[in-house]
Short mmCIF file of C-alpha atoms and ligand atoms in Angstrom, two decimals:
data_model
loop_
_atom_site.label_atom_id
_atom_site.label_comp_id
_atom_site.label_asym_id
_atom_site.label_seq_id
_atom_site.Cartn_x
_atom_site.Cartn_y
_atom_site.Cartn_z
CA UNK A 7 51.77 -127.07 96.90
CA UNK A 8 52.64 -124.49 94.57
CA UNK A 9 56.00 -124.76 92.59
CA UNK A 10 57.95 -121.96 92.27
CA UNK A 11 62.22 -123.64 91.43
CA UNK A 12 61.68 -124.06 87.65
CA UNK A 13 65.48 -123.24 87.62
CA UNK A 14 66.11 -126.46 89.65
CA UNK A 15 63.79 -128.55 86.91
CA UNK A 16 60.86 -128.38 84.61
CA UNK A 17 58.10 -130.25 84.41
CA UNK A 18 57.84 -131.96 80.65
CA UNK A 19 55.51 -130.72 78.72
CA UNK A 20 53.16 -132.89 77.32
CA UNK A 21 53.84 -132.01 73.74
CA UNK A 22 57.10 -133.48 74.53
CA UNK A 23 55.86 -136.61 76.39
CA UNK A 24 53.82 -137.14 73.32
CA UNK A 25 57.08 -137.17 70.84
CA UNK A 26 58.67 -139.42 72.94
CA UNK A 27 56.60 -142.09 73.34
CA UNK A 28 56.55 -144.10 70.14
CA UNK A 29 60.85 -144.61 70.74
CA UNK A 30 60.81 -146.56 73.63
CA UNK A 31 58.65 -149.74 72.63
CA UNK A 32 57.60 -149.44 68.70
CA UNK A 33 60.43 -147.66 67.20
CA UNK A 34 63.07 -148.98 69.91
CA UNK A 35 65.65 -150.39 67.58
CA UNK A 36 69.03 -149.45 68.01
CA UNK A 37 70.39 -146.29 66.02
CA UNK A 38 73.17 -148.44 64.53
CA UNK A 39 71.65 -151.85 63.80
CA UNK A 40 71.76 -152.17 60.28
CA UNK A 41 68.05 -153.63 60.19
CA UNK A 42 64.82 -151.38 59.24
CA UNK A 43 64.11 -151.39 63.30
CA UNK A 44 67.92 -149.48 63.49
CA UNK A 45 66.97 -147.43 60.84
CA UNK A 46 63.90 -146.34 62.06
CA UNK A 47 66.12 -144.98 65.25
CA UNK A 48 69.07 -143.77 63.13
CA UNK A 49 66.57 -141.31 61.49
CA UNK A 50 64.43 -139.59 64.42
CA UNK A 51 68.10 -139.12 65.63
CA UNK A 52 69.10 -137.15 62.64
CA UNK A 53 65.92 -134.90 62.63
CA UNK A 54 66.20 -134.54 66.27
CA UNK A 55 70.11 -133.13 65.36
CA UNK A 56 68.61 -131.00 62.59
CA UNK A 57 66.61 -129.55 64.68
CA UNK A 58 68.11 -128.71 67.57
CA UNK A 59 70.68 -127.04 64.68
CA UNK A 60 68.12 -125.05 63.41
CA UNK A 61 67.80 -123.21 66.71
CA UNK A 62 71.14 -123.02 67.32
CA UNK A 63 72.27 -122.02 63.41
CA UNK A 64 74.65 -124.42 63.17
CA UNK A 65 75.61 -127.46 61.39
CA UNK A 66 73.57 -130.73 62.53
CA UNK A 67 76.80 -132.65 62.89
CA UNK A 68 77.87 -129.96 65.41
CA UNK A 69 75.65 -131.12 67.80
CA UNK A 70 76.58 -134.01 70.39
CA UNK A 71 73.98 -135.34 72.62
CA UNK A 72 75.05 -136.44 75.92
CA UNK A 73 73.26 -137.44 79.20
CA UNK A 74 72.63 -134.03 80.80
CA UNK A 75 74.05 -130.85 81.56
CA UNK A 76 76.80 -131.70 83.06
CA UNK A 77 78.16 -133.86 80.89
CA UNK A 78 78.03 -131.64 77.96
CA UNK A 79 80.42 -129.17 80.69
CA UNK A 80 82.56 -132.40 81.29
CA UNK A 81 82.86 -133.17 77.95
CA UNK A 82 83.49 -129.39 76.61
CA UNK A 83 86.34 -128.51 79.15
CA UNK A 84 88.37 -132.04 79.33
CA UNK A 85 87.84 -132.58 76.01
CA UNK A 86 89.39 -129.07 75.03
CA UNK A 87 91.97 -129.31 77.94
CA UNK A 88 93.24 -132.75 76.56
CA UNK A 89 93.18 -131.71 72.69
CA UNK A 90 94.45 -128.15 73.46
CA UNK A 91 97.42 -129.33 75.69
CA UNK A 92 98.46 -131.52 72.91
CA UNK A 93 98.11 -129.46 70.40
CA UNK A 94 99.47 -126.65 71.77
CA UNK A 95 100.71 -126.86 74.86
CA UNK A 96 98.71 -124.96 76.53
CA UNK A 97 97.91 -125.55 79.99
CA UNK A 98 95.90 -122.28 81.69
CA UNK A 99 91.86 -122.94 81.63
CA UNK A 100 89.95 -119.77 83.42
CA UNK A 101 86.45 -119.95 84.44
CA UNK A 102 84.26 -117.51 86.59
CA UNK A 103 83.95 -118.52 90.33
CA UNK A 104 80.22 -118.19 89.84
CA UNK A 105 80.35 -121.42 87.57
CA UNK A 106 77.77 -124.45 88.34
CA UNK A 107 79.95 -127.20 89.89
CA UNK A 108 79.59 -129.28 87.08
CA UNK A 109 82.67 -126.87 86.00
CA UNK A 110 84.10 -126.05 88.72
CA UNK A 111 84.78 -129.14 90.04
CA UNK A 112 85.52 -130.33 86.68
CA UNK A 113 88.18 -127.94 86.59
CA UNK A 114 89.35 -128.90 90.01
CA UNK A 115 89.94 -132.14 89.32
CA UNK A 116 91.74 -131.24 86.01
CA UNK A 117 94.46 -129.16 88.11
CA UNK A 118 94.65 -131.92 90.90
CA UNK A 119 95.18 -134.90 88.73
CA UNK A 120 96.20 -133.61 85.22
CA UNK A 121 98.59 -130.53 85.93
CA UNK A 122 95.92 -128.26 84.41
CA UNK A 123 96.60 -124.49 86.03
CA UNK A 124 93.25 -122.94 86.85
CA UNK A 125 92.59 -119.36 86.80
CA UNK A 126 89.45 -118.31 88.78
CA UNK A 127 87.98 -115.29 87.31
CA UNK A 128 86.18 -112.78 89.62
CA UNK A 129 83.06 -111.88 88.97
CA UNK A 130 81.38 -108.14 89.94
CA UNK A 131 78.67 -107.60 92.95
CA UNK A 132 75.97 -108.40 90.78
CA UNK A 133 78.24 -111.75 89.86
CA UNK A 134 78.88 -110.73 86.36
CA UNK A 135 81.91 -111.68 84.68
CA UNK A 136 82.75 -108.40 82.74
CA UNK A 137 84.90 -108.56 79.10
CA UNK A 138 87.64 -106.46 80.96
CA UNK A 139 88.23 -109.28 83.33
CA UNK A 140 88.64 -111.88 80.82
CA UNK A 141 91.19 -109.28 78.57
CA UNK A 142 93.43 -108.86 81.51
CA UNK A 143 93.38 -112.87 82.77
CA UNK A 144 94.31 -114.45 79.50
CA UNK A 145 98.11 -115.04 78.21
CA UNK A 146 99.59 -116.51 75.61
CA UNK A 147 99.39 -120.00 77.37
CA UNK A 148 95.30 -119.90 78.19
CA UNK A 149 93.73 -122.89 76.16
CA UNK A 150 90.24 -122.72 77.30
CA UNK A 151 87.53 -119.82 78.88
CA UNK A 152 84.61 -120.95 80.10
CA UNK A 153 82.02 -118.45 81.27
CA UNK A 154 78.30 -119.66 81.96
CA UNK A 155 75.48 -117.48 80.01
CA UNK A 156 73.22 -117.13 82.84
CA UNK A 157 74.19 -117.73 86.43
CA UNK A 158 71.39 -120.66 88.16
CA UNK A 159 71.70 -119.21 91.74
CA UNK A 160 71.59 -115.39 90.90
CA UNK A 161 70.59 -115.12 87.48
CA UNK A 162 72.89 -113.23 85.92
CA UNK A 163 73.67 -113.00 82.16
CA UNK A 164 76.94 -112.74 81.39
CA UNK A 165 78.18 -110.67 78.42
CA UNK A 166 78.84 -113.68 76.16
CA UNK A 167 79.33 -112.05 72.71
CA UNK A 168 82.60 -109.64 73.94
CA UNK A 169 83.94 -112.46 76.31
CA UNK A 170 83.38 -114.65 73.17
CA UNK A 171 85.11 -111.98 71.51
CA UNK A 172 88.12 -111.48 72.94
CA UNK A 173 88.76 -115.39 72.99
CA UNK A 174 88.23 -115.69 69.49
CA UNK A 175 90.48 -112.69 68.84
CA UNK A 176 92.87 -114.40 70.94
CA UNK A 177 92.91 -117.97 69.47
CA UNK A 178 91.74 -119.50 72.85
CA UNK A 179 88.64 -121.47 72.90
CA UNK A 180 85.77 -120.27 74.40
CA UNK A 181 82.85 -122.51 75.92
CA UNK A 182 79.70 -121.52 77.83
CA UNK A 183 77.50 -123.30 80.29
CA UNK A 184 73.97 -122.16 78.78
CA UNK A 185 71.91 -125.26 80.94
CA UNK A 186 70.37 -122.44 82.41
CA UNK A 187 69.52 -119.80 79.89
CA UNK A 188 68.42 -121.80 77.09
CA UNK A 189 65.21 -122.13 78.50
CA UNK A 190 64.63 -118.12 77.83
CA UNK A 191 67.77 -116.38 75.52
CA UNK A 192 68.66 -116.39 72.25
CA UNK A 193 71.13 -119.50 71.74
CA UNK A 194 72.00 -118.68 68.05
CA UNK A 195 75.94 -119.63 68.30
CA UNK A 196 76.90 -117.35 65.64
CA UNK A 197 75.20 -114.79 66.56
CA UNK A 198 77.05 -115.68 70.26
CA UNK A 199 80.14 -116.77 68.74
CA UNK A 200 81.27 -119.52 71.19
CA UNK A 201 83.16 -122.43 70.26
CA UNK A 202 81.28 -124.68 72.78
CA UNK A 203 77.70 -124.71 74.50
CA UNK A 204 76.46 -126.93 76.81
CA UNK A 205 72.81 -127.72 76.82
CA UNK A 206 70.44 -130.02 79.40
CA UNK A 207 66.86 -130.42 78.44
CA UNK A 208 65.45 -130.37 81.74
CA UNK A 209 65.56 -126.54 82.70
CA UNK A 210 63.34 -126.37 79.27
CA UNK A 211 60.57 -128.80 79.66
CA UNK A 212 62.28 -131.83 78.65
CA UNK A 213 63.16 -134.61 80.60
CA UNK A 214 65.99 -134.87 82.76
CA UNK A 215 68.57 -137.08 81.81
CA UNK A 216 69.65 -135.54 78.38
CA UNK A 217 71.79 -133.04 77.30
CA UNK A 218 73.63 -131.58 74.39
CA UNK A 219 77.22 -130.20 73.26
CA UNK A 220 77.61 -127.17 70.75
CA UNK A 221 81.03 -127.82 69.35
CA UNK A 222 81.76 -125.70 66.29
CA UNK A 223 83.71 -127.25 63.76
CA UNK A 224 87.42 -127.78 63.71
CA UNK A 225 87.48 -127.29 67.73
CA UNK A 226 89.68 -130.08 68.90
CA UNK A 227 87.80 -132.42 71.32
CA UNK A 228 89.29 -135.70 72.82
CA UNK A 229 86.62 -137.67 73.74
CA UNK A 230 86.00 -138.11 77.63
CA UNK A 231 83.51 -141.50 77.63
CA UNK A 232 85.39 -143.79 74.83
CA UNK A 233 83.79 -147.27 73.06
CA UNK A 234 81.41 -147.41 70.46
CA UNK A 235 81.84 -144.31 67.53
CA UNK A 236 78.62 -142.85 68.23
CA UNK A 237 78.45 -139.04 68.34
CA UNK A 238 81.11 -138.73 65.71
CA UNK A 239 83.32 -140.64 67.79
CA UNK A 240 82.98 -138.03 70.86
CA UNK A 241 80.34 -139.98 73.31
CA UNK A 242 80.32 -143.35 73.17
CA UNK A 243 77.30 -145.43 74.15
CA UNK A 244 74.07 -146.23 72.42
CA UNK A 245 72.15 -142.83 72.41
CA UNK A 246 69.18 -142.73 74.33
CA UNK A 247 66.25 -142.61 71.46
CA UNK A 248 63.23 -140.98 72.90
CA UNK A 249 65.09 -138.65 75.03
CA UNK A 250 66.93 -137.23 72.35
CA UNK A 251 63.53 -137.07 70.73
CA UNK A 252 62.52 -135.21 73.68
CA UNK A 253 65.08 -132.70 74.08
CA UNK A 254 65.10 -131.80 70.32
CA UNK A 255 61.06 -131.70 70.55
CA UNK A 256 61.70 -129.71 73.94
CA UNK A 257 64.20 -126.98 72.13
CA UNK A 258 62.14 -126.21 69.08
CA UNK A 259 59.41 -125.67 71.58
CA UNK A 260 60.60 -123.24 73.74
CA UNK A 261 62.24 -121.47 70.91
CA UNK A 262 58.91 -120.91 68.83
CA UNK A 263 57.15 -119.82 72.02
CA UNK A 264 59.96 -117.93 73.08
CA UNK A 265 58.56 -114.40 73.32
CA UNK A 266 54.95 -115.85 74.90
CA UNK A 267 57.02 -117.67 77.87
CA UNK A 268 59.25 -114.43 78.70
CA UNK A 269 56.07 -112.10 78.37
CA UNK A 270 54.33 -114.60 81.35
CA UNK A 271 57.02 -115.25 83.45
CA UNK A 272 58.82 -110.87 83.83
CA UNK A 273 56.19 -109.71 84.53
CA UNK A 274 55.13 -112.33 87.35
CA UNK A 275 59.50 -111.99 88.40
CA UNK A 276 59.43 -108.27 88.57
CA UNK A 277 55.96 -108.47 90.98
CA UNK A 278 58.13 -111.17 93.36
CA UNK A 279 60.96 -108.74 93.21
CA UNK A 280 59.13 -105.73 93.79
CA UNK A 281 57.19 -107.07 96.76
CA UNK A 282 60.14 -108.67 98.58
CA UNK A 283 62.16 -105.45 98.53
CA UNK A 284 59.35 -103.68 100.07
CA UNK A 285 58.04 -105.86 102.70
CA UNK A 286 60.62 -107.70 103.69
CA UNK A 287 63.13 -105.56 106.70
CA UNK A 288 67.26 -106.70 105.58
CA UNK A 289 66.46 -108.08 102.41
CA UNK A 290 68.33 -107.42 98.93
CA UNK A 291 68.34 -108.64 95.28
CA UNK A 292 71.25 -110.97 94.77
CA UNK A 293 72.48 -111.11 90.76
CA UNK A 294 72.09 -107.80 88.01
CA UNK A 295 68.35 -106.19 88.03
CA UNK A 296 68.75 -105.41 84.28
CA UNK A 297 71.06 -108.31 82.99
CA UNK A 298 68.89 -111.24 84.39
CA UNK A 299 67.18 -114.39 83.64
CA UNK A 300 63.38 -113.13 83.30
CA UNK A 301 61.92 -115.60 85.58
CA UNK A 302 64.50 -115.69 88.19
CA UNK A 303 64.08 -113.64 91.80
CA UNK A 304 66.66 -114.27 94.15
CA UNK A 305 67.61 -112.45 97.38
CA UNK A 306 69.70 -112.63 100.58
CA UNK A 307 67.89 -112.01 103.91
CA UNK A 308 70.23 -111.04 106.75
CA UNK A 309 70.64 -112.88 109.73
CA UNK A 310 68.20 -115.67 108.60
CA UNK A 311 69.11 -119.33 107.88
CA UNK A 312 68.20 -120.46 103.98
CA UNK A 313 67.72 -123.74 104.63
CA UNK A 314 65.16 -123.44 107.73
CA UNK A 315 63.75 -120.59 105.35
CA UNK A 316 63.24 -123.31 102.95
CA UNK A 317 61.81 -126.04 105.18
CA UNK A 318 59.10 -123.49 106.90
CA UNK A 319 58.27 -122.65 103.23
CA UNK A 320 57.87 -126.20 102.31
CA UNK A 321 55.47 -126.71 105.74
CA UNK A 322 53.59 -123.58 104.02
CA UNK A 323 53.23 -125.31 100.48
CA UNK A 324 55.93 -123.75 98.66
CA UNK A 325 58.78 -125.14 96.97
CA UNK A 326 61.89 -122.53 96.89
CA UNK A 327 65.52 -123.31 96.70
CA UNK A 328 68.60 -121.91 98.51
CA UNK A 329 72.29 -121.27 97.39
CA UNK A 330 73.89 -122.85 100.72
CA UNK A 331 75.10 -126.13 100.88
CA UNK A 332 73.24 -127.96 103.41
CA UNK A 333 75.95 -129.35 105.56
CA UNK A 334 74.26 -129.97 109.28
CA UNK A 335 75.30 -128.40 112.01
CA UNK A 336 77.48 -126.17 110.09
CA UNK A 337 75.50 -124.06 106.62
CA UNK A 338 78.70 -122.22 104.94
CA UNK A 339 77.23 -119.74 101.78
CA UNK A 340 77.04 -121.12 98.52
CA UNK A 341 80.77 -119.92 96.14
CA UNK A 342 78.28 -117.50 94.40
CA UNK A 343 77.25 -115.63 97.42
CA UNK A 344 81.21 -115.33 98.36
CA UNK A 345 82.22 -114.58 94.68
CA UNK A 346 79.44 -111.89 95.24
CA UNK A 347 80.96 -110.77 97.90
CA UNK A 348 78.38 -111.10 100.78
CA UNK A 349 79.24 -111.53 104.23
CA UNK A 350 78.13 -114.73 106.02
CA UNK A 351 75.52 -113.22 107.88
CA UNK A 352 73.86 -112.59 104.33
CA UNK A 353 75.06 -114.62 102.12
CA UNK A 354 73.44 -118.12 104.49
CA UNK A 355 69.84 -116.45 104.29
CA UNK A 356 69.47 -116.69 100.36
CA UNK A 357 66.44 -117.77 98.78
CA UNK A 358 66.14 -118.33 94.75
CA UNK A 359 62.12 -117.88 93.56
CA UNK A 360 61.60 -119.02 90.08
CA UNK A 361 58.69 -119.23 87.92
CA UNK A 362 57.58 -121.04 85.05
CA UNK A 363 54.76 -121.63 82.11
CA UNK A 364 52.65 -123.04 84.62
CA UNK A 365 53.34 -119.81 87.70
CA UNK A 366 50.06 -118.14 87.97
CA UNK A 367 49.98 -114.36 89.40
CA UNK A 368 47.39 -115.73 92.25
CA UNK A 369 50.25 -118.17 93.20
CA UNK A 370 52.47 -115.61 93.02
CA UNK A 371 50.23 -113.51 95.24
CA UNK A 372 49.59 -116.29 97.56
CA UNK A 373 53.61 -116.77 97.83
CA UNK A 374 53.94 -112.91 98.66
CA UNK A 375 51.54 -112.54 101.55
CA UNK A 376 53.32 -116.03 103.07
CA UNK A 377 56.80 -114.94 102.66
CA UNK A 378 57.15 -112.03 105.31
CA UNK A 379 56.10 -114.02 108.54
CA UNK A 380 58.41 -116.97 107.71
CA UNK A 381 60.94 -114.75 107.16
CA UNK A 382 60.47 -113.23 110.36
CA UNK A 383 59.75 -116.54 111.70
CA UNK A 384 63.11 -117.53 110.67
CA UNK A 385 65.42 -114.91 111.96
CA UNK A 386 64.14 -115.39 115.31
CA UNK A 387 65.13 -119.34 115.10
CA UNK A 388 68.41 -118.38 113.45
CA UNK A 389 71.46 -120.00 115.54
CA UNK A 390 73.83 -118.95 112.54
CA UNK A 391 74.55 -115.62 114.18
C1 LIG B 428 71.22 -127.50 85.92
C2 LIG B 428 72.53 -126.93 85.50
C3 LIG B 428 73.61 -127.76 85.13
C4 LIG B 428 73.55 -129.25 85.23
O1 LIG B 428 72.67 -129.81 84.32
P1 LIG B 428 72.17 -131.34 84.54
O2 LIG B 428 71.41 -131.65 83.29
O3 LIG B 428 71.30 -131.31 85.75
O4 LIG B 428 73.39 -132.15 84.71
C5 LIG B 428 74.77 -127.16 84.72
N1 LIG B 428 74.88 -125.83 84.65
C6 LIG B 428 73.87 -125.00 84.98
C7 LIG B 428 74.07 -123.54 84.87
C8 LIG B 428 72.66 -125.52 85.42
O5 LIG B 428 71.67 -124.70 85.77
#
């Protein structure tokens, strides 16, 4: 079986694994026991803040860790929707229509039961949110933006700095879902100039089931899990030791061997893109060729079904992943391929190829010569049409 969705998860890397271990049955006190075993805890938490700060050039006590990705989103947007509202009154929140759910719905749920108004912002064909569309959305009432970094279905990197830009200039608060691009850009927040960033460790070889919050200091938060004061009163809840061990360990990993992992994984991405283009009759790139994730392919195949795509892939001993929901009987396209602006007949054949550390280019080979016929394959079984 050869693996080829490191956008959907990462294996952990042993390094990591290896950090971890000690925290959950020799050093397992509790962070705030007063006792030498809490103490023990309290302080591989405060390294593992310090250095996750260190790659992101801020403050340690800037950093809250939560339990994954999209909690850090959850946290970011009701917490600034609640603390904004109040403080303010401000009640618009805009966000792309390309966002992962973990906004989107977030932000559905804030206009259903909180009287939240939600702009949707559009995004371009290559399902970019440009600065121009964020100048012309906001007003005076706008308390929050949130734009992702880099889009997980398409992989398309957003122009963060202007959009942060313009918020800033603006006095609205800006946060960005960066689950997905942390594993390969630059996260440096000044340098980015968001007020919020959410972080999840497994899209960078940490384990699953941990995430961080970027919130710069002086952004007004209300907390969204309450109890305990841990994480400066903003996430209550005993923190989870070794995986906050992991995910720090995880970070400075990936951000030492930054350039190595980007110079293995485009050049392996541009051979998948290449080839597909080429061989493959009604295909096209979905997401920006120049503004992407370097180890994200994706592509919409017309008149093909993604998810049959998928299984005849699996049968083949590949693991892909798809943009449409699976609903039976009835695909629909996944909101990116309609913010995109594909028709159905496109937009239910797409097919998301990502690579990782561990991608090699005879896998990558081997997944190129299998493709074409189970594309093929899959057109002629298509009962979408
Ligand atoms: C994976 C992902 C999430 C969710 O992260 P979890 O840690 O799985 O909750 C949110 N946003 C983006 C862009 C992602 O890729």
């Amino acid at each position: 079986m050869i693996y080829l969705d490191y956008s959907a998860t990462t294996p952990v890397d042993s390094r990591v694994v290896e950090a971890m271990s000690p925290f959950f049955n020799v050093s397992f006190g509790n962070p705030s026991s007063v006792h030498r075993f809490g103490q023990i805890a309290e302080a591989a938490i405060d390294s593992s803040r310090e250095s996750v700060a260190r790659v992101l050039h801020c403050k340690p006590d800037e950093i809250v860790f939560t339990s994954c990705g999209s909690e850090s989103d959850n946290l970011a947007i009701r917490g600034a929707a609640y603390a904004m509202r109040e403080k303010t009154g401000a009640k618009w929140i805009l966000a792309s229509r390309a966002e992962h759910p973990a906004v989107t719905k977030t932000l559905e749920y804030l206009g259903k039961y909180d009287g939240f108004l939600i702009e949707w912002l559009d995004v371009n064909e290559q399902g970019m949110v440009t600065p121009e569309t964020v100048a012309k959305a906001i007003c005076g009432d706008t308390a929050i933006v949130s734009v992702m970094y880099a889009n997980n279905e398409i992989g398309t990197i957003n122009p963060i700095k202007e959009i942060a830009e313009i918020c800033r200039a603006n006095n609205i608060l800006f946060h960005t879902d960066a689950v997905q691009a942390a594993a390969y850009l630059p996260v440096d927040v000044n340098d980015l100039g968001v007020d919020m960033m959410s972080l999840g460790a497994h899209k960078f070889y940490g384990p699953k089931g941990v995430g961080a919050l970027y919130v710069r200091k002086g952004t007004p938060l209300v907390p969204h899990l309450t109890g305990g004061g841990q994480e400066f009163n903003l996430r209550a809840g005993t923190q989870n030791v070794p995986y906050i061990v992991g995910f720090a360990e995880a970070l400075r990993l990936t951000n030492e061997e930054r350039d190595q992992r980007v110079a293995h994984v485009q050049p392996l991405r541009d051979r998948i893109i290449g080839s597909v283009l080429e061989s493959i009759p009604d295909s096209r790139l979905t997401g920006d060729m120049g503004s992407r994730l370097p180890h994200h392919a994706s592509f919409a195949f017309k008149d093909v079904d993604g998810n049959l795509l998928l299984t005849l892939l699996d049968a083949a001993g590949f693991a892909c992943s798809s943009g449409s929901a699976c609903k039976t009987g009835n695909p629909e396209p996944s909101e990116v391929m309609n913010a995109i602006g594909l028709s159905r007949e496109w937009g239910l054949g797409s097919l998301r190829v990502t690579v990782g550390v561990q991608t090699t280019t005879a896998d990558v080979d081997k997944f190129l010569s299998a493709l074409p016929p189970l594309v093929e394959k899959a057109r002629k079984l298509n009962t979408n049409k």
